[in-house]
């Protein structure tokens, strides 16, 4: 088996950093994304420009980057949405999860990614799950992913790793990792081409990238950038 990885790639800051991380470690890297009926299609349309710009930063990265697969999971998205609506009162009452929580999302994504990896002889999945900033999402915790890794290995009867390089990092540390992997050129590429904003805003350009500037995703990205920039590493 070749040393190959499949990156769960949403074209956001985290998965862009994961793609650079994988390109710097694996001989062959492919990407997978999911159309689950997101409100805005910006993240789907940013995939190719971001992949092209990022891999273009290094000849080795360009040679390592393989196919991109976008999988239609709109049926799941519709189901998850209705479940969210139905459970909203209960969830809020329990005081647990943010309303943006899509039940089981990472479990579904990893199962589908593992199926593609199996077919392509890839034995590592790479995802930007992180329990530092998103502690409210139970399917982002390493404990969940350890169990998932074991379930996939048993169910496929083939070892498959779930690599999560951002698991213990803050958003500021994710910028620092990007800088360590590809210098200012990689940071600039992620700022310019990655998309995180929940509102799909690509009109307003900030030092940290495009976005409405006020949604929770923009807020997190802006704050992380500010902490990192203050540390004087940019
Ligand atoms: Zn936003």
Coordinates of N, CA and C and ligand atoms in Angstrom, one line a residue, residues 195-201 206 208 210-219, ligand 1:
X195 N -12.6 29.3 3.0 CA -13.9 30.0 3.3 C -14.5 29.3 4.6
X196 N -14.8 30.2 5.6 CA -15.3 29.7 6.9 C -16.7 30.3 7.2
X197 N -17.0 31.4 6.7 CA -18.2 32.2 7.1 C -19.5 31.4 6.9
X198 N -20.4 31.4 7.9 CA -21.7 30.7 7.8 C -22.6 31.4 6.8
X199 N -22.4 32.7 6.6 CA -23.3 33.5 5.8 C -22.9 33.4 4.3
X200 N -21.8 32.8 4.0 CA -21.4 32.7 2.6 C -20.8 34.0 2.0
X201 N -20.4 34.9 2.9 CA -20.0 36.2 2.4 C -18.6 36.2 1.9
X206 N -11.2 40.9 5.1 CA -10.5 41.3 6.3 C -9.1 40.8 6.3
X208 N -7.9 38.6 8.0 CA -8.0 37.1 8.2 C -8.7 36.4 7.1
X210 N -12.1 36.4 3.9 CA -13.4 36.9 3.6 C -14.5 36.4 4.6
X211 N -15.5 37.3 4.8 CA -16.6 36.8 5.7 C -17.4 38.0 6.1
X212 N -18.6 37.7 6.7 CA -19.5 38.7 7.2 C -18.9 39.4 8.4
X213 N -18.0 38.7 9.1 CA -17.3 39.3 10.3 C -18.0 39.2 11.6
X214 N -19.3 38.8 11.6 CA -20.1 38.7 12.8 C -20.6 37.3 13.2
X215 N -20.7 36.4 12.2 CA -21.3 35.1 12.5 C -20.3 34.3 13.4
X216 N -20.7 33.3 14.1 CA -19.8 32.6 15.0 C -18.5 32.1 14.3
X217 N -18.6 31.6 13.1 CA -17.4 31.1 12.4 C -16.4 32.2 12.1
X218 N -16.9 33.4 11.7 CA -16.1 34.6 11.4 C -15.5 35.1 12.7
X219 N -16.3 35.0 13.8 CA -15.8 35.5 15.1 C -14.6 34.7 15.6
Ligands
LIG1 ZN1 -19.5 35.1 8.7

